[in-house]
Each structure stands twice: as C-alpha cells, then as structure tokens.
mmCIF file of C-alpha atoms in Angstrom:
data_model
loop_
_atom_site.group_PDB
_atom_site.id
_atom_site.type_symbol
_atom_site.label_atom_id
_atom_site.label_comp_id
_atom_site.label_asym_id
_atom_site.label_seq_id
_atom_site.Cartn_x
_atom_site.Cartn_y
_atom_site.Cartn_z
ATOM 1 C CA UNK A 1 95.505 117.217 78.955
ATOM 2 C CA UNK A 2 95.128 113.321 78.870
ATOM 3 C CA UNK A 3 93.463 111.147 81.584
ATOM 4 C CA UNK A 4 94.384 107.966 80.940
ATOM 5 C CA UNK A 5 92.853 104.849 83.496
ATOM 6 C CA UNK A 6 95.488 103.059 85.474
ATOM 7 C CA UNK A 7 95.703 99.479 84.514
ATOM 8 C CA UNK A 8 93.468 98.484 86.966
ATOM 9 C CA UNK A 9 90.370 100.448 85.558
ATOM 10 C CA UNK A 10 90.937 99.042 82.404
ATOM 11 C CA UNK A 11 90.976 95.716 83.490
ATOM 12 C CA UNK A 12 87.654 96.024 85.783
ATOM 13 C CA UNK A 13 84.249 96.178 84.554
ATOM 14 C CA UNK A 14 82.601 95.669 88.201
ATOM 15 C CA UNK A 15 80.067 98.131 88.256
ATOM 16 C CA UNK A 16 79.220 99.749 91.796
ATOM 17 C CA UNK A 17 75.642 101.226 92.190
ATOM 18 C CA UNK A 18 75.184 101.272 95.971
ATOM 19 C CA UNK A 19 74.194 104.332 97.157
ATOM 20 C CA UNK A 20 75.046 105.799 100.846
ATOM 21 C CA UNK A 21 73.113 104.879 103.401
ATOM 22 C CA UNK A 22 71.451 108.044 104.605
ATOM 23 C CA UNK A 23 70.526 106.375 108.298
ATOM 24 C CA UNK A 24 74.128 106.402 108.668
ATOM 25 C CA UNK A 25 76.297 104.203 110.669
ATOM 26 C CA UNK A 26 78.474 100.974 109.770
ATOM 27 C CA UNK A 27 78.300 99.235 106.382
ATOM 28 C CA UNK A 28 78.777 101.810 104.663
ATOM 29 C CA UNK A 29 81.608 100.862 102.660
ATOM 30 C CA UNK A 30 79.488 98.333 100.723
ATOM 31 C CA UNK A 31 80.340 98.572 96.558
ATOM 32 C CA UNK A 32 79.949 102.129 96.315
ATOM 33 C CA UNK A 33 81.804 104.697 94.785
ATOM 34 C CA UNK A 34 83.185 108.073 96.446
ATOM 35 C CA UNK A 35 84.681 111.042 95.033
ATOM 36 C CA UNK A 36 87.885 113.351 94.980
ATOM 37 C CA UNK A 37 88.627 116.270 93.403
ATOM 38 C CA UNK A 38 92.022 117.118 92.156
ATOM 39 C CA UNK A 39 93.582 120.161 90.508
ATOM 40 C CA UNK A 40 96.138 119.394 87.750
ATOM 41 C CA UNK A 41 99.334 119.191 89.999
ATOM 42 C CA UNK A 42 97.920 117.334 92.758
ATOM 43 C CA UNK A 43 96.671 114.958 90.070
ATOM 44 C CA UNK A 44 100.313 114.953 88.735
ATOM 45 C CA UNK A 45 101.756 114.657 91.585
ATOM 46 C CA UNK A 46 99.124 111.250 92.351
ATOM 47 C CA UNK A 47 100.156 109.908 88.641
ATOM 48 C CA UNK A 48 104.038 110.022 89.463
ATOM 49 C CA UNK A 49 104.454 109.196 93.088
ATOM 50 C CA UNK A 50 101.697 106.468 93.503
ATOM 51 C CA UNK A 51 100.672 108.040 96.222
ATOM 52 C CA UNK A 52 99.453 111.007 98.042
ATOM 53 C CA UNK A 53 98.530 112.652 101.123
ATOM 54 C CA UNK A 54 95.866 114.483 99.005
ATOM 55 C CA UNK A 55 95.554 118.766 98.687
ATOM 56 C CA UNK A 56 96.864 120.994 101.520
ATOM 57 C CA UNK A 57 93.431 121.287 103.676
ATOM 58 C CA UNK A 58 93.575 117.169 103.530
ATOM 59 C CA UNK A 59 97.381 117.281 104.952
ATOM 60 C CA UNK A 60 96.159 119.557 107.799
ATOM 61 C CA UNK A 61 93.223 118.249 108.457
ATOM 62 C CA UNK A 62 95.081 114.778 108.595
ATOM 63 C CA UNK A 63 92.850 112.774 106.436
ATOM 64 C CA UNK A 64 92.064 112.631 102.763
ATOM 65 C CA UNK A 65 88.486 114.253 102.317
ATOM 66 C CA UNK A 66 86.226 112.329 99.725
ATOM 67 C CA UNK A 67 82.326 113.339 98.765
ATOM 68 C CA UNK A 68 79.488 110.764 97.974
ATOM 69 C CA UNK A 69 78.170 111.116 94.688
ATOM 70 C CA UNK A 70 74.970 113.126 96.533
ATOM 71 C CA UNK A 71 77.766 115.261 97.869
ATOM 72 C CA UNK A 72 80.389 116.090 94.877
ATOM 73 C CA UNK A 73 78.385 119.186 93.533
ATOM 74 C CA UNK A 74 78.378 121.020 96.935
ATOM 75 C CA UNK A 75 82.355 120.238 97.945
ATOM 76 C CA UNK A 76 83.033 121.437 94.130
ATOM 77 C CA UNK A 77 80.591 124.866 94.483
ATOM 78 C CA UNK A 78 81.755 125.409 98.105
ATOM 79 C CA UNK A 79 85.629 124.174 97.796
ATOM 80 C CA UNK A 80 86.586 124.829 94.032
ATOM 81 C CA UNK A 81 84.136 127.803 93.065
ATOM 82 C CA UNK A 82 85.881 129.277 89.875
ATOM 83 C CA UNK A 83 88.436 126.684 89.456
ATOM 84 C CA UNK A 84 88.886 125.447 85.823
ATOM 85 C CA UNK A 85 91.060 122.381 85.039
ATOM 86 C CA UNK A 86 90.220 120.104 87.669
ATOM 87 C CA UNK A 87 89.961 116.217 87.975
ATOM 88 C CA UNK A 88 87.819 113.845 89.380
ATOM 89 C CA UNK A 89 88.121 110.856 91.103
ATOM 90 C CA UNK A 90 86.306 108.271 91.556
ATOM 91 C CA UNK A 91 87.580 105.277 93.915
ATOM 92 C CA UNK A 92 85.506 102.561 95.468
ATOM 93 C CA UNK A 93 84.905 102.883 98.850
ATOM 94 C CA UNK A 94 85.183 98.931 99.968
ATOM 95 C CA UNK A 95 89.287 98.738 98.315
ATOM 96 C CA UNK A 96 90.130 101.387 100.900
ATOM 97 C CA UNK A 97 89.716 99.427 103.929
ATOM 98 C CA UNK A 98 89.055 100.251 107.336
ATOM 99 C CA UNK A 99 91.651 103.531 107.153
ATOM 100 C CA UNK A 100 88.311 105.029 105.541
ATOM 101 C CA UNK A 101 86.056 106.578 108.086
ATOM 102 C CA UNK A 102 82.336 108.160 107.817
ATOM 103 C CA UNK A 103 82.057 111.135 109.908
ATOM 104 C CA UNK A 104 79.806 113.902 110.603
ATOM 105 C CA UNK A 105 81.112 116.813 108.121
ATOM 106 C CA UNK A 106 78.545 119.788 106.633
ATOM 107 C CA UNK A 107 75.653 119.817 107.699
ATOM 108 C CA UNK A 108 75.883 116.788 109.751
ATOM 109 C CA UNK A 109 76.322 114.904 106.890
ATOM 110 C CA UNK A 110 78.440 111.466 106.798
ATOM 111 C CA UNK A 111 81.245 112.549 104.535
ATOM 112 C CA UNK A 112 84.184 109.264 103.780
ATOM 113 C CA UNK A 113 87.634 110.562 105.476
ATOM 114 C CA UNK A 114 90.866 108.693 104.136
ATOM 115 C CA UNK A 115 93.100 108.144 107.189
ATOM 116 C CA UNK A 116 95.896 106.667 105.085
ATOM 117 C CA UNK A 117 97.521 107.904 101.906
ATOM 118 C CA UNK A 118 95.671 107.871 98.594
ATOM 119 C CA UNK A 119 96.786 105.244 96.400
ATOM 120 C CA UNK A 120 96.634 105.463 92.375
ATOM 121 C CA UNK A 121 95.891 101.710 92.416
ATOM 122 C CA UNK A 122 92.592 102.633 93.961
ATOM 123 C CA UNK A 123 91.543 105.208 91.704
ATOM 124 C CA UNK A 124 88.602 103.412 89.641
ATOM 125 C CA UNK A 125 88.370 106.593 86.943
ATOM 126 C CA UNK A 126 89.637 109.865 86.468
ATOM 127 C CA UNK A 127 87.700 112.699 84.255
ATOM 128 C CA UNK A 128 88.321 116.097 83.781
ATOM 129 C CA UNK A 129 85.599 118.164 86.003
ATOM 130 C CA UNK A 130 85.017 121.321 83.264
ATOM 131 C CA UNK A 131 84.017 124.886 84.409
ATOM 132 C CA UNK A 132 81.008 125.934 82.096
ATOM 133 C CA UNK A 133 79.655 128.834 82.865
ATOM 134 C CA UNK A 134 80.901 129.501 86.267
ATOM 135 C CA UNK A 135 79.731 125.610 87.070
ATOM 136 C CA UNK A 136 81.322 122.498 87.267
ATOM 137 C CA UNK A 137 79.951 120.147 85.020
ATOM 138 C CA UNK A 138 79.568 116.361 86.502
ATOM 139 C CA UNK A 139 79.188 113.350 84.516
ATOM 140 C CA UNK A 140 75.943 112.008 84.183
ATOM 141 C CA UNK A 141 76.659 108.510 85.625
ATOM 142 C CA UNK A 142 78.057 109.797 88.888
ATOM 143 C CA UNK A 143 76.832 106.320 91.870
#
C-alpha cells in the first residue's frame, strides 16, 4: 500500500519540535505535532472524502482523539494491540484551531480532542505504523 503526502506536506518544510507542556493548561497548541492512528479504511475513507469524523469510538465519543508524541505508543498498545496495517498521522496541532481541546484523558493525562472533523489538508505526514513482533514500530523522529 502507498502513502503518498498531500500537496501540502510536500510543499512544507516547517519543522515542529515543541514538545507538550507537561504543567498543562493553555498554549498548548504552540508548533507541535500530535498523532492519529488510522486503520486502512478509515485512512481511505480520509484520502477520498477530505474529511472525517475519525474511527467509531471518536464518532461516539464526539471528538476526534489524537496522542502526543509521549503518548502514541500507549494509545497504539492499549487501542490497536495486534492490529497490523495501520497508519499514522501526524498533524500540527496550531492548523487545527481552537475546535482542538486538551483534556484530562488516561491517567490524568492532557490528551488533544478534535471537536470538528478531521481534515486531509491538515495531515502533515502519513506512515505506515508496522506490527513487528506483536509491537508497533514508531518512527524514530516522532516530536
């Protein structure tokens, strides 16, 4: 399977390095990047609409849910444990606007929650997320 970069990937070559906060509170949608994980129809369905409301548990929970780079590793294991073809996203947090929220999630962690539809235009990269031995393996420049 390919994973080609929307145009606007190709044509960006900002580099966002800003880590979350871990005080919490406002500001935190400074250049950073956050992540989503996909499997291959919802990432379909994302190429050809546009748009999306994200997976099932993000349509009933009524947000989009997105993981920190600190935080990707954990939502894989604990979401997507045994789950082999799956993308990831990576979107910067500052292009989403105030419809992203940070809010207490596991373990009272700030987790960024997408109150609006996720737009392909946002979506900075997209990589396959391999299962290798039972893991997900993560690229090494995850920010």
């Amino acid at each position: 399977m390919a994973f080609p970069y929307c145009g606007a990937v190709v044509m960006s070559t900002v580099r966002f390095h800003r880590q979350l906060d871990p005080a919490g509170g406002p500001g935190h949608q400074g250049s950073m990047r956050i992540y989503k994980i996909l499997r291959p129809e919802e990432w379909d369905r994302l190429r050809t609409e546009g748009e999306s409301a994200g997976a099932p548990i993000d349509q009933a929970d009524g947000f989009v849910h997105f993981s920190t780079a600190a935080q990707v590793a954990e939502t894989a294991a604990k979401h997507f444990a045994g789950t082999d073809g799956l993308v990831l996203l990576a979107v910067a947090a500052e292009t989403l606007g105030p419809a992203l929220r940070w809010e207490k999630s596991r373990n009272d962690a700030l987790f960024p929650h997408l109150y609006g539809p996720l737009r392909l235009r946002d979506v900075l990269r997209a990589r396959p997320l391999p299962l290798v031995g039972g893991a997900h393996q993560f690229p090494d420049d995850l920010t």
